[in-house]
CSV table of C-alpha atoms in Angstrom, one decimal:
chain,number,residue,atom,x,y,z
A,1,UNK,CA,9.0,136.0,-42.5
A,2,UNK,CA,8.4,132.9,-44.6
A,3,UNK,CA,10.4,129.9,-43.5
A,4,UNK,CA,10.4,126.3,-44.4
A,5,UNK,CA,8.8,125.4,-41.0
A,6,UNK,CA,5.5,126.9,-42.1
A,7,UNK,CA,5.0,123.8,-44.2
A,8,UNK,CA,5.0,121.8,-41.0
A,9,UNK,CA,1.4,123.0,-40.6
A,10,UNK,CA,-0.6,120.2,-42.3
A,11,UNK,CA,-3.2,122.6,-43.6
A,12,UNK,CA,-0.6,124.8,-45.3
A,13,UNK,CA,1.2,121.7,-46.5
A,14,UNK,CA,-1.8,120.2,-48.2
A,15,UNK,CA,-2.8,123.5,-49.7
A,16,UNK,CA,0.7,123.8,-51.2
A,17,UNK,CA,0.6,120.3,-52.4
A,18,UNK,CA,-2.7,120.9,-54.1
A,19,UNK,CA,-1.0,123.7,-56.1
A,20,UNK,CA,2.3,121.9,-56.6
A,21,UNK,CA,1.3,118.4,-57.4
A,22,UNK,CA,-0.2,118.7,-60.9
A,23,UNK,CA,2.7,120.6,-62.5
A,24,UNK,CA,5.3,118.3,-60.8
A,25,UNK,CA,3.4,115.2,-61.9
A,26,UNK,CA,3.1,116.5,-65.5
A,27,UNK,CA,6.7,117.5,-65.6
A,28,UNK,CA,7.7,114.1,-64.3
A,29,UNK,CA,5.8,112.3,-67.0
A,30,UNK,CA,7.1,114.7,-69.6
A,31,UNK,CA,10.7,114.3,-68.5
A,32,UNK,CA,10.4,110.5,-68.2
A,33,UNK,CA,8.8,110.1,-71.6
A,34,UNK,CA,11.3,112.4,-73.3
A,35,UNK,CA,14.3,110.9,-71.6
A,36,UNK,CA,13.2,107.3,-72.2
A,37,UNK,CA,12.1,107.7,-75.8
A,38,UNK,CA,15.3,109.8,-76.5
A,39,UNK,CA,17.4,107.2,-74.8
A,40,UNK,CA,15.8,104.1,-76.2
A,41,UNK,CA,15.3,105.1,-79.8
A,42,UNK,CA,17.6,108.0,-80.6
A,43,UNK,CA,20.9,107.1,-79.1
A,44,UNK,CA,23.3,104.7,-80.9
A,45,UNK,CA,24.2,101.2,-79.5
A,46,UNK,CA,27.3,100.9,-77.5
A,47,UNK,CA,30.1,99.3,-79.5
A,48,UNK,CA,30.8,96.7,-76.7
A,49,UNK,CA,27.4,96.4,-75.0
A,50,UNK,CA,25.1,96.6,-77.9
A,51,UNK,CA,21.6,97.8,-77.2
A,52,UNK,CA,21.8,96.5,-73.6
A,53,UNK,CA,23.5,99.8,-72.7
A,54,UNK,CA,20.1,101.5,-72.8
A,55,UNK,CA,19.0,100.0,-69.5
A,56,UNK,CA,21.2,102.6,-68.0
A,57,UNK,CA,18.2,105.0,-68.3
A,58,UNK,CA,16.2,103.0,-65.8
A,59,UNK,CA,19.0,101.5,-63.7
A,60,UNK,CA,21.0,104.6,-62.8
A,61,UNK,CA,18.2,106.9,-61.9
A,62,UNK,CA,16.4,104.3,-59.8
A,63,UNK,CA,19.6,103.3,-58.0
A,64,UNK,CA,20.3,107.0,-57.3
A,65,UNK,CA,16.9,107.5,-55.9
A,66,UNK,CA,17.0,104.3,-53.9
A,67,UNK,CA,19.8,105.7,-51.9
A,68,UNK,CA,18.6,109.3,-51.8
A,69,UNK,CA,15.1,108.2,-50.7
A,70,UNK,CA,16.7,106.7,-47.6
A,71,UNK,CA,18.7,109.9,-47.1
A,72,UNK,CA,15.5,111.9,-47.4
A,73,UNK,CA,13.8,109.6,-44.8
A,74,UNK,CA,16.8,110.1,-42.5
A,75,UNK,CA,16.5,113.9,-42.7
A,76,UNK,CA,12.7,113.7,-42.2
A,77,UNK,CA,13.2,111.4,-39.2
A,78,UNK,CA,15.7,113.8,-37.7
A,79,UNK,CA,13.3,116.7,-38.2
A,80,UNK,CA,10.6,114.6,-36.5
A,81,UNK,CA,12.8,113.7,-33.6
A,82,UNK,CA,14.1,117.2,-33.1
A,83,UNK,CA,11.2,119.5,-33.9
A,84,UNK,CA,8.3,117.0,-33.8
A,85,UNK,CA,6.5,118.1,-37.0
A,86,UNK,CA,4.0,115.4,-37.9
A,87,UNK,CA,4.2,116.2,-41.6
A,88,UNK,CA,7.9,115.3,-41.5
A,89,UNK,CA,7.2,111.8,-40.0
A,90,UNK,CA,4.4,111.2,-42.5
A,91,UNK,CA,6.7,112.2,-45.3
A,92,UNK,CA,9.3,109.7,-44.1
A,93,UNK,CA,6.6,107.0,-44.0
A,94,UNK,CA,5.4,108.0,-47.4
A,95,UNK,CA,8.8,107.8,-49.0
A,96,UNK,CA,9.7,104.3,-47.7
A,97,UNK,CA,7.7,102.2,-50.1
A,98,UNK,CA,8.7,104.4,-53.0
A,99,UNK,CA,12.3,103.9,-52.1
A,100,UNK,CA,11.9,100.2,-51.7
A,101,UNK,CA,10.4,100.0,-55.2
A,102,UNK,CA,13.3,102.0,-56.6
A,103,UNK,CA,15.7,99.5,-55.0
A,104,UNK,CA,13.8,96.6,-56.6
A,105,UNK,CA,13.9,98.4,-60.0
A,106,UNK,CA,17.6,99.0,-59.7
A,107,UNK,CA,18.2,95.3,-58.7
A,108,UNK,CA,15.9,93.9,-61.4
A,109,UNK,CA,17.2,96.1,-64.2
A,110,UNK,CA,20.7,95.3,-63.1
A,111,UNK,CA,20.0,91.6,-63.2
A,112,UNK,CA,18.5,91.9,-66.7
A,113,UNK,CA,21.6,93.8,-67.9
A,114,UNK,CA,23.9,91.4,-66.1
A,115,UNK,CA,22.6,88.3,-67.7
A,116,UNK,CA,24.0,89.0,-71.2
A,117,UNK,CA,26.9,91.2,-70.0
A,118,UNK,CA,28.4,89.4,-67.0
A,119,UNK,CA,26.8,86.0,-67.9
A,120,UNK,CA,24.9,85.9,-64.6
A,121,UNK,CA,21.8,87.3,-63.1
A,122,UNK,CA,23.3,87.8,-59.8
A,123,UNK,CA,26.8,88.1,-58.4
A,124,UNK,CA,27.8,88.7,-54.8
A,125,UNK,CA,29.4,91.9,-55.8
A,126,UNK,CA,29.7,94.7,-53.1
A,127,UNK,CA,27.3,97.1,-54.8
A,128,UNK,CA,24.7,94.5,-55.5
A,129,UNK,CA,24.9,93.1,-52.0
A,130,UNK,CA,24.7,96.4,-50.3
A,131,UNK,CA,21.6,97.2,-52.4
A,132,UNK,CA,20.0,94.0,-51.3
A,133,UNK,CA,20.8,94.9,-47.7
A,134,UNK,CA,19.3,98.3,-48.3
A,135,UNK,CA,16.2,96.6,-49.5
A,136,UNK,CA,16.0,94.6,-46.3
A,137,UNK,CA,16.3,97.8,-44.3
A,138,UNK,CA,13.4,99.3,-46.2
A,139,UNK,CA,11.4,96.1,-45.5
A,140,UNK,CA,12.1,96.3,-41.8
A,141,UNK,CA,11.2,100.0,-41.7
A,142,UNK,CA,7.9,99.5,-43.5
A,143,UNK,CA,7.1,96.5,-41.4
A,144,UNK,CA,7.8,98.4,-38.2
A,145,UNK,CA,5.5,101.3,-39.3
A,146,UNK,CA,2.6,99.0,-40.0
A,147,UNK,CA,3.1,96.9,-36.8
A,148,UNK,CA,2.6,99.7,-34.3
A,149,UNK,CA,-0.9,101.0,-33.6
A,150,UNK,CA,-0.1,104.3,-31.9
A,151,UNK,CA,0.9,106.8,-34.7
A,152,UNK,CA,3.3,108.9,-32.6
A,153,UNK,CA,5.1,105.9,-31.1
A,154,UNK,CA,5.4,104.4,-34.5
A,155,UNK,CA,6.9,107.6,-35.8
A,156,UNK,CA,9.4,107.7,-32.9
A,157,UNK,CA,10.5,104.1,-33.2
A,158,UNK,CA,10.8,104.2,-37.0
A,159,UNK,CA,12.8,107.4,-36.8
A,160,UNK,CA,15.3,105.8,-34.4
A,161,UNK,CA,15.4,102.7,-36.6
A,162,UNK,CA,16.1,104.9,-39.6
A,163,UNK,CA,19.0,106.6,-37.8
A,164,UNK,CA,20.6,103.4,-36.5
A,165,UNK,CA,19.8,101.7,-39.8
A,166,UNK,CA,21.7,104.4,-41.7
A,167,UNK,CA,24.8,103.9,-39.7
A,168,UNK,CA,24.6,100.1,-40.2
A,169,UNK,CA,23.8,100.5,-43.9
A,170,UNK,CA,27.0,102.5,-44.4
A,171,UNK,CA,28.9,100.1,-42.3
A,172,UNK,CA,27.6,97.2,-44.3
A,173,UNK,CA,28.5,99.0,-47.5
A,174,UNK,CA,32.1,99.1,-46.5
A,175,UNK,CA,32.1,95.7,-44.9
A,176,UNK,CA,30.9,94.0,-48.1
A,177,UNK,CA,33.6,95.9,-49.9
A,178,UNK,CA,36.1,94.2,-47.7
A,179,UNK,CA,34.4,90.8,-48.1
A,180,UNK,CA,34.3,90.5,-51.9
A,181,UNK,CA,35.9,92.1,-54.9
A,182,UNK,CA,33.7,94.0,-57.2
A,183,UNK,CA,32.3,93.2,-60.6
A,184,UNK,CA,30.3,96.3,-61.0
A,185,UNK,CA,31.7,99.2,-62.9
A,186,UNK,CA,32.6,102.5,-61.3
A,187,UNK,CA,30.3,105.5,-61.0
A,188,UNK,CA,28.7,106.5,-64.3
A,189,UNK,CA,28.3,110.0,-63.2
A,190,UNK,CA,30.4,112.1,-61.0
A,191,UNK,CA,31.3,115.7,-60.8
A,192,UNK,CA,35.1,115.4,-60.3
A,193,UNK,CA,35.8,113.0,-63.0
A,194,UNK,CA,37.0,113.7,-66.5
A,195,UNK,CA,35.7,110.6,-67.9
A,196,UNK,CA,31.9,110.2,-67.6
A,197,UNK,CA,29.5,108.4,-69.8
A,198,UNK,CA,29.8,109.6,-73.4
A,199,UNK,CA,27.8,112.6,-74.2
A,200,UNK,CA,25.2,110.8,-76.4
A,201,UNK,CA,24.2,108.8,-73.4
A,202,UNK,CA,24.8,111.5,-70.9
A,203,UNK,CA,22.1,114.0,-71.8
A,204,UNK,CA,19.1,111.6,-72.1
A,205,UNK,CA,20.4,110.1,-68.9
A,206,UNK,CA,20.2,113.5,-67.1
A,207,UNK,CA,16.7,114.0,-68.4
A,208,UNK,CA,15.7,110.5,-67.1
A,209,UNK,CA,17.3,111.3,-63.7
A,210,UNK,CA,15.4,114.5,-63.6
A,211,UNK,CA,12.2,112.6,-64.5
A,212,UNK,CA,12.7,110.0,-61.7
A,213,UNK,CA,13.4,112.7,-59.1
A,214,UNK,CA,10.3,114.6,-60.1
A,215,UNK,CA,8.3,111.3,-60.0
A,216,UNK,CA,9.7,110.6,-56.6
A,217,UNK,CA,8.8,114.1,-55.3
A,218,UNK,CA,5.3,113.8,-56.8
A,219,UNK,CA,4.7,110.4,-55.3
A,220,UNK,CA,5.9,111.4,-51.9
A,221,UNK,CA,3.8,114.6,-51.9
A,222,UNK,CA,0.8,112.6,-53.0
A,223,UNK,CA,1.3,109.9,-50.4
A,224,UNK,CA,2.0,112.4,-47.6
A,225,UNK,CA,-1.2,114.3,-48.5
A,226,UNK,CA,-3.1,111.1,-48.4
A,227,UNK,CA,-1.7,110.2,-45.0
A,228,UNK,CA,-2.7,113.6,-43.7
A,229,UNK,CA,-6.2,113.3,-45.0
A,230,UNK,CA,-6.6,109.8,-43.7
A,231,UNK,CA,-5.5,110.9,-40.3
A,232,UNK,CA,-7.8,113.9,-40.4
A,233,UNK,CA,-10.7,111.6,-41.3
A,234,UNK,CA,-9.9,109.3,-38.4
A,235,UNK,CA,-9.8,112.3,-36.1
A,236,UNK,CA,-13.2,113.5,-37.4
A,237,UNK,CA,-14.7,110.1,-37.1
A,238,UNK,CA,-13.5,109.8,-33.5
A,239,UNK,CA,-15.0,113.2,-32.7
A,240,UNK,CA,-18.3,112.2,-34.3
A,241,UNK,CA,-18.4,109.1,-32.1
A,242,UNK,CA,-17.8,111.3,-29.0
A,243,UNK,CA,-20.8,113.5,-29.5
B,1,UNK,CA,23.3,97.5,-11.9
B,2,UNK,CA,25.0,94.4,-10.6
B,3,UNK,CA,21.7,93.4,-9.1
B,4,UNK,CA,20.0,93.7,-12.4
B,5,UNK,CA,22.7,91.6,-14.0
B,6,UNK,CA,22.5,88.8,-11.5
B,7,UNK,CA,18.7,88.9,-11.4
B,8,UNK,CA,18.6,88.4,-15.2
B,9,UNK,CA,21.1,85.6,-15.2
B,10,UNK,CA,19.3,83.9,-12.4
B,11,UNK,CA,16.0,84.2,-14.1
B,12,UNK,CA,17.4,82.8,-17.3
B,13,UNK,CA,19.0,79.9,-15.5
B,14,UNK,CA,16.1,79.0,-13.2
B,15,UNK,CA,13.0,79.9,-15.1
B,16,UNK,CA,14.0,77.4,-17.7
B,17,UNK,CA,13.8,77.7,-21.5
B,18,UNK,CA,16.3,80.4,-21.9
B,19,UNK,CA,19.7,79.2,-20.9
B,20,UNK,CA,20.2,75.8,-22.5
B,21,UNK,CA,17.8,76.4,-25.3
B,22,UNK,CA,20.0,78.6,-27.4
B,23,UNK,CA,22.9,76.2,-27.0
B,24,UNK,CA,20.7,73.2,-28.0
B,25,UNK,CA,19.4,75.2,-31.0
B,26,UNK,CA,23.0,76.0,-32.1
B,27,UNK,CA,23.8,72.2,-31.8
B,28,UNK,CA,20.8,71.2,-33.9
B,29,UNK,CA,21.5,73.8,-36.6
B,30,UNK,CA,25.0,72.5,-36.9
B,31,UNK,CA,24.0,68.9,-36.9
B,32,UNK,CA,21.4,69.5,-39.6
B,33,UNK,CA,23.8,71.1,-42.0
B,34,UNK,CA,25.7,67.8,-43.0
B,35,UNK,CA,22.3,66.2,-43.7
B,36,UNK,CA,21.5,69.0,-46.1
B,37,UNK,CA,24.8,69.3,-47.9
B,38,UNK,CA,26.2,65.8,-47.6
B,39,UNK,CA,28.9,64.4,-45.3
B,40,UNK,CA,31.9,65.2,-47.6
B,41,UNK,CA,34.7,66.2,-45.3
B,42,UNK,CA,36.3,68.8,-47.6
B,43,UNK,CA,33.1,70.6,-48.3
B,44,UNK,CA,32.2,70.6,-44.6
B,45,UNK,CA,35.5,72.0,-43.5
B,46,UNK,CA,35.2,74.8,-46.2
B,47,UNK,CA,31.9,76.0,-45.0
B,48,UNK,CA,32.4,75.2,-41.3
B,49,UNK,CA,33.3,78.8,-40.2
B,50,UNK,CA,30.3,80.2,-42.0
B,51,UNK,CA,27.9,77.6,-40.7
B,52,UNK,CA,29.1,78.0,-37.1
B,53,UNK,CA,28.7,81.8,-37.3
B,54,UNK,CA,25.2,81.5,-38.8
B,55,UNK,CA,24.3,79.0,-36.1
B,56,UNK,CA,25.5,81.3,-33.4
B,57,UNK,CA,23.6,84.2,-34.9
B,58,UNK,CA,20.4,82.3,-35.1
B,59,UNK,CA,20.8,81.0,-31.6
B,60,UNK,CA,21.3,84.6,-30.4
B,61,UNK,CA,18.2,85.7,-32.3
B,62,UNK,CA,16.1,83.0,-30.7
B,63,UNK,CA,16.3,84.3,-27.2
B,64,UNK,CA,16.2,88.0,-28.0
B,65,UNK,CA,12.5,88.6,-27.4
B,66,UNK,CA,13.0,87.4,-23.8
B,67,UNK,CA,15.2,90.4,-23.0
B,68,UNK,CA,12.4,92.9,-22.5
B,69,UNK,CA,9.1,91.2,-23.3
B,70,UNK,CA,8.7,89.2,-20.0
B,71,UNK,CA,9.7,92.3,-17.9
B,72,UNK,CA,7.2,94.4,-19.8
B,73,UNK,CA,4.4,91.9,-19.2
B,74,UNK,CA,4.8,91.7,-15.5
B,75,UNK,CA,5.4,95.4,-15.2
B,76,UNK,CA,9.0,95.2,-13.9
B,77,UNK,CA,10.2,97.1,-16.9
B,78,UNK,CA,8.2,100.2,-15.7
B,79,UNK,CA,9.9,99.8,-12.3
B,80,UNK,CA,13.3,99.6,-13.9
B,81,UNK,CA,12.6,102.7,-16.0
B,82,UNK,CA,11.6,104.7,-12.9
B,83,UNK,CA,14.5,103.4,-10.8
B,84,UNK,CA,17.5,105.6,-10.0
B,85,UNK,CA,19.7,103.5,-12.3
B,86,UNK,CA,19.7,105.2,-15.8
B,87,UNK,CA,17.8,103.2,-18.4
B,88,UNK,CA,20.9,103.1,-20.6
B,89,UNK,CA,22.7,101.1,-17.8
B,90,UNK,CA,19.7,98.8,-17.5
B,91,UNK,CA,19.8,98.1,-21.2
B,92,UNK,CA,23.5,97.5,-21.2
B,93,UNK,CA,23.2,95.1,-18.2
B,94,UNK,CA,20.4,93.2,-19.8
B,95,UNK,CA,22.4,92.9,-23.0
B,96,UNK,CA,25.3,91.7,-20.9
B,97,UNK,CA,23.1,89.2,-19.2
B,98,UNK,CA,21.9,88.0,-22.6
B,99,UNK,CA,25.4,87.6,-23.7
B,100,UNK,CA,26.5,85.6,-20.6
B,101,UNK,CA,23.5,83.3,-21.0
B,102,UNK,CA,23.6,82.8,-24.8
B,103,UNK,CA,26.8,84.2,-26.3
B,104,UNK,CA,29.3,82.8,-23.8
B,105,UNK,CA,28.0,79.2,-23.9
B,106,UNK,CA,28.2,79.4,-27.7
B,107,UNK,CA,31.8,80.5,-27.5
B,108,UNK,CA,32.6,77.6,-25.2
B,109,UNK,CA,30.7,75.1,-27.2
B,110,UNK,CA,31.9,76.2,-30.6
B,111,UNK,CA,35.1,74.0,-30.7
B,112,UNK,CA,33.0,70.9,-30.0
B,113,UNK,CA,30.8,71.7,-32.9
B,114,UNK,CA,33.9,72.6,-35.0
B,115,UNK,CA,34.9,69.0,-34.6
B,116,UNK,CA,31.5,67.9,-35.9
B,117,UNK,CA,32.0,70.2,-38.9
B,118,UNK,CA,35.5,68.9,-39.4
B,119,UNK,CA,37.0,72.3,-39.1
B,120,UNK,CA,40.8,72.4,-39.6
B,121,UNK,CA,42.7,72.3,-36.3
B,122,UNK,CA,44.4,75.7,-36.8
B,123,UNK,CA,40.9,77.2,-37.2
B,124,UNK,CA,39.7,76.4,-33.7
B,125,UNK,CA,41.5,79.2,-32.0
B,126,UNK,CA,40.4,81.8,-34.4
B,127,UNK,CA,36.8,80.6,-34.4
B,128,UNK,CA,36.6,80.9,-30.6
B,129,UNK,CA,38.3,84.3,-30.7
B,130,UNK,CA,36.0,85.6,-33.4
B,131,UNK,CA,32.9,84.4,-31.6
B,132,UNK,CA,34.2,85.8,-28.3
B,133,UNK,CA,34.8,89.2,-29.9
B,134,UNK,CA,31.7,89.2,-32.1
B,135,UNK,CA,28.9,87.9,-29.9
B,136,UNK,CA,28.7,90.9,-27.6
B,137,UNK,CA,27.8,93.0,-30.6
B,138,UNK,CA,25.1,90.5,-31.5
B,139,UNK,CA,23.6,90.8,-28.0
B,140,UNK,CA,23.7,94.6,-28.0
B,141,UNK,CA,22.2,94.9,-31.4
B,142,UNK,CA,19.6,92.3,-30.4
B,143,UNK,CA,18.7,94.3,-27.3
B,144,UNK,CA,18.1,97.3,-29.6
B,145,UNK,CA,15.8,95.2,-31.7
B,146,UNK,CA,14.0,93.8,-28.7
B,147,UNK,CA,13.5,97.3,-27.3
B,148,UNK,CA,12.0,98.4,-30.7
B,149,UNK,CA,9.5,95.6,-30.7
B,150,UNK,CA,8.7,95.3,-27.0
B,151,UNK,CA,5.2,96.9,-27.4
B,152,UNK,CA,4.2,94.6,-30.3
B,153,UNK,CA,2.3,91.4,-29.7
B,154,UNK,CA,3.9,88.5,-31.5
B,155,UNK,CA,6.7,90.7,-32.6
B,156,UNK,CA,9.1,87.7,-33.0
B,157,UNK,CA,9.1,87.6,-36.7
B,158,UNK,CA,9.3,91.4,-37.0
B,159,UNK,CA,12.2,91.3,-34.6
B,160,UNK,CA,14.2,89.0,-36.8
B,161,UNK,CA,13.4,91.1,-39.9
B,162,UNK,CA,14.7,94.2,-38.1
B,163,UNK,CA,17.7,92.7,-36.4
B,164,UNK,CA,19.2,90.4,-39.1
B,165,UNK,CA,20.2,93.2,-41.5
B,166,UNK,CA,21.9,94.9,-38.6
B,167,UNK,CA,23.9,91.8,-38.0
B,168,UNK,CA,25.5,91.9,-41.5
B,169,UNK,CA,28.8,93.7,-40.6
B,170,UNK,CA,29.4,91.6,-37.6
B,171,UNK,CA,28.7,88.4,-39.5
B,172,UNK,CA,31.0,89.4,-42.4
B,173,UNK,CA,34.0,90.3,-40.2
B,174,UNK,CA,33.4,87.4,-37.8
B,175,UNK,CA,33.1,84.8,-40.4
B,176,UNK,CA,36.1,86.3,-42.2
B,177,UNK,CA,38.2,85.9,-39.1
B,178,UNK,CA,37.1,82.3,-38.6
B,179,UNK,CA,37.7,81.5,-42.3
B,180,UNK,CA,41.0,83.3,-42.6
B,181,UNK,CA,42.1,81.5,-39.4
B,182,UNK,CA,41.0,78.1,-40.7
B,183,UNK,CA,42.9,78.6,-44.0
B,184,UNK,CA,46.0,80.1,-42.3
B,185,UNK,CA,45.6,83.5,-43.8
B,186,UNK,CA,46.2,86.8,-42.1
B,187,UNK,CA,43.5,87.4,-39.5
B,188,UNK,CA,44.6,90.8,-38.2
B,189,UNK,CA,42.6,93.1,-40.4
B,190,UNK,CA,39.2,91.4,-40.0
B,191,UNK,CA,39.7,90.9,-36.3
B,192,UNK,CA,40.5,94.5,-35.7
B,193,UNK,CA,37.5,95.5,-37.7
B,194,UNK,CA,35.3,93.1,-35.8
B,195,UNK,CA,36.6,94.4,-32.6
B,196,UNK,CA,35.8,97.9,-33.8
B,197,UNK,CA,32.2,97.0,-34.7
B,198,UNK,CA,31.7,95.4,-31.3
B,199,UNK,CA,33.3,98.3,-29.4
B,200,UNK,CA,31.2,100.9,-31.2
B,201,UNK,CA,27.9,99.0,-30.9
B,202,UNK,CA,28.5,98.3,-27.2
B,203,UNK,CA,29.4,101.9,-26.5
B,204,UNK,CA,26.6,103.6,-28.5
B,205,UNK,CA,23.7,101.4,-29.1
B,206,UNK,CA,22.5,101.2,-25.4
B,207,UNK,CA,21.6,104.9,-25.7
B,208,UNK,CA,19.4,104.2,-28.8
B,209,UNK,CA,17.9,101.2,-27.1
B,210,UNK,CA,17.1,103.2,-24.0
B,211,UNK,CA,15.6,106.0,-26.0
B,212,UNK,CA,13.4,103.5,-27.9
B,213,UNK,CA,12.3,101.9,-24.6
B,214,UNK,CA,11.3,105.3,-23.2
B,215,UNK,CA,9.2,105.9,-26.3
B,216,UNK,CA,7.6,102.5,-25.9
B,217,UNK,CA,6.8,103.0,-22.2
B,218,UNK,CA,5.3,106.5,-22.7
């Protein structure tokens, strides 16, 4: 019976990635180009925010992925700790820099939008602050991965750091809520709300989000495959030296 | 477990470097701040709670790598890991020893430094209380970070990068208690939350630290 655990086999994983990666990458590019062009050139300016509203097409998807990348790392870390599939640990490792970059994109686009709208590049608003903290968590995670030589120990330690970090990230999120009042607007998208972003902005935004997700998937698959191959090369080299 | 505790405290006191150093560092940080921001009394008394908390946090950080690194070098950590005492208990005791040698002196010294920072009189009580409630969390979180980086040579910088983000909730609530106390606002909510953070970290984090230590010693 086919199950998801079959992909824990590195060979099977790389073979699947070989098949999957080109279409996913092409789709990601297509969705991003469509969404961004549609969003930037074929939607009207907002009556209050003018054309600055269009940064939403970069800001919202990247912010969404910044959080979900960490979530994916958390799940992958759990799988590694429980079932010890190497591919899972490598995927978590591969996702971290991507997530960190997404966090930076969200912060920078937010700053660029905030300058004309709020009159400031930066405010110690709960959402902004917790994103900054999330970024620090990413940095620590990446630094720990690169600091440890033994691959399995590194995977173990970073997994535990990811678990503990998740708890503290959530804790910080609510702690900063308590510490300062917000300037940031509420969620732009949610399922249980009548009032979302107006439809003209909504559909290109969805396409952009789809594009970002596909891009993330493509990058993670690519980086995981690279890691697997790098590891195999190391193993082969080591075997060569032995003989 | 008591033996581990007394051994660690004795080591910190007698081997030099550990015990007074954190306190001296705390003092220096607080003394340097007026040089940096100017000696204006009103400004100093506004930022005093925050500065004192940051100072305490950095002083705690300074001595973290001593928790496990020295024991790892001379091999006593392996002995502790194989001893009948559960590793979780060892970690908890080591964190407690760290707290007694760094956290507790900071709590005691904080009012003196509060005078230097011209903290309002009504703030002293809450500053001491907030530090007394919050610093155990700092030691426990720090022990987790120290356990993570125990296998890394020159892991000091990495240790701070890992531990400081984890300190955020404690710092927010602790400084909030001290600030609210100094300005005569209601301290109950932040104090309760600070206590909650401390209780949960002290209760749960030793398990994570012990797990991490086992991975490092494998």
